[in-house]
């Protein structure tokens, strides 16, 4: 890969000086037409993801607290995942360059404290969401391999403790990350402000970037790449044994919710992998994510942001498509709401 393609155009900021001028894209040697198309896509897709994703995750939280799912060992992880996804969906639009270009200013730049808090919430939600998906995968692995242990190993107490530990570790790490977040000279909330003339500051910041990428992408993906095929193979074996012996018993209680949650794992891999690759390339070459002399990379970066946003808004639809109890719960909730209005 040609290193020249990924040289920084500027060291002062990860954002363009003139946010309202589409020619900024040309100053990075990128295609103005391509960015215009992506801007239109983002202007349509971001509200769509908010309108569908936030209510969908709220409905998930409500249903997971009903009697129908009271026996579901994964329900607390699903609630935590929904909360994390809501936090990302509600903060994601403010960092999108299409939105900033459309508004002509950065809404996050009104307060230095607010700027730091924004990135703390946003990054904590993203990283926590990744690890809650990992927890779902591990819980399903135990359910299919050691079904008599799952209720004990993933009891309410242990599950809540795990959620608190994950949130505490990731939240603590992002407090350090927020230290490098400032409002730069372009009045942009910039998560990339450090002394670029100090070798120690550069080293510390790059180490934090590497840890951040590992928490967000590399660690969760490695676990899912190992665990997901094992779960799928185990499910195939269980279904084969059932069909061969004409057994349709309690193991279906394991198979059905596992099928539902496998869709979440696969969606995470598909939607998040492109952005993970972008982050790895950025860290390896040490350039700024938004200052790249490559049209192809810049377009791939923006498309990866779109896919990431879809990851946080798609789980509700995956539950509806793969789980009859969940569909019944949504229908019942809608009927009760309609009757209440009448």
mmCIF file of N, CA and C in Angstrom, residues 1 12 31 43 58-59 104 138 163 193 196 258 262 268-269 275 312 323 326:
data_model
loop_
_atom_site.group_PDB
_atom_site.id
_atom_site.type_symbol
_atom_site.label_atom_id
_atom_site.label_comp_id
_atom_site.label_asym_id
_atom_site.label_seq_id
_atom_site.Cartn_x
_atom_site.Cartn_y
_atom_site.Cartn_z
ATOM 1 N N UNK A 1 0.849 -1.190 0.000
ATOM 2 C CA UNK A 1 0.000 0.000 0.000
ATOM 3 C C UNK A 1 0.883 1.238 0.000
ATOM 4 N N UNK A 12 -2.862 20.244 11.908
ATOM 5 C CA UNK A 12 -3.516 21.096 12.890
ATOM 6 C C UNK A 12 -4.894 20.617 13.281
ATOM 7 N N UNK A 31 -13.060 13.516 -4.517
ATOM 8 C CA UNK A 31 -14.070 13.878 -5.499
ATOM 9 C C UNK A 31 -15.225 14.604 -4.840
ATOM 10 N N UNK A 43 -27.897 12.416 4.825
ATOM 11 C CA UNK A 43 -29.020 13.257 5.230
ATOM 12 C C UNK A 43 -30.311 12.447 5.298
ATOM 13 N N UNK A 58 -35.834 0.944 22.375
ATOM 14 C CA UNK A 58 -36.688 1.177 23.545
ATOM 15 C C UNK A 58 -37.726 0.062 23.681
ATOM 16 N N UNK A 59 -38.312 -0.352 22.561
ATOM 17 C CA UNK A 59 -39.268 -1.469 22.587
ATOM 18 C C UNK A 59 -38.579 -2.743 23.076
ATOM 19 N N UNK A 104 -23.095 23.912 8.869
ATOM 20 C CA UNK A 104 -22.098 24.970 8.780
ATOM 21 C C UNK A 104 -21.346 25.210 10.066
ATOM 22 N N UNK A 138 -20.979 -15.578 24.142
ATOM 23 C CA UNK A 138 -20.474 -16.507 25.161
ATOM 24 C C UNK A 138 -21.623 -17.193 25.904
ATOM 25 N N UNK A 163 -21.932 -6.716 33.393
ATOM 26 C CA UNK A 163 -22.279 -5.466 32.702
ATOM 27 C C UNK A 163 -21.617 -4.272 33.381
ATOM 28 N N UNK A 193 -6.388 16.211 19.886
ATOM 29 C CA UNK A 193 -5.587 17.364 20.282
ATOM 30 C C UNK A 193 -4.525 16.932 21.294
ATOM 31 N N UNK A 196 1.938 17.528 19.222
ATOM 32 C CA UNK A 196 2.529 16.746 18.138
ATOM 33 C C UNK A 196 4.037 16.946 18.012
ATOM 34 N N UNK A 258 -31.063 -18.971 20.323
ATOM 35 C CA UNK A 258 -29.702 -18.931 19.794
ATOM 36 C C UNK A 258 -29.701 -18.473 18.348
ATOM 37 N N UNK A 262 -27.683 -15.257 16.992
ATOM 38 C CA UNK A 262 -26.643 -15.420 15.976
ATOM 39 C C UNK A 262 -26.764 -14.311 14.927
ATOM 40 N N UNK A 268 -23.120 -7.709 13.480
ATOM 41 C CA UNK A 268 -21.994 -6.944 14.032
ATOM 42 C C UNK A 268 -20.748 -7.139 13.169
ATOM 43 N N UNK A 269 -20.462 -8.373 12.816
ATOM 44 C CA UNK A 269 -19.274 -8.661 12.006
ATOM 45 C C UNK A 269 -19.352 -7.952 10.654
ATOM 46 N N UNK A 275 -15.324 -0.458 9.295
ATOM 47 C CA UNK A 275 -14.783 0.645 10.081
ATOM 48 C C UNK A 275 -13.588 0.184 10.907
ATOM 49 N N UNK A 312 -26.178 -0.233 14.774
ATOM 50 C CA UNK A 312 -26.823 0.147 16.029
ATOM 51 C C UNK A 312 -28.334 0.309 15.906
ATOM 52 N N UNK A 323 -37.473 -14.122 15.689
ATOM 53 C CA UNK A 323 -38.067 -14.611 16.936
ATOM 54 C C UNK A 323 -39.577 -14.386 16.947
ATOM 55 N N UNK A 326 -40.795 -12.596 20.137
ATOM 56 C CA UNK A 326 -40.526 -11.157 20.071
ATOM 57 C C UNK A 326 -41.565 -10.470 19.187
#
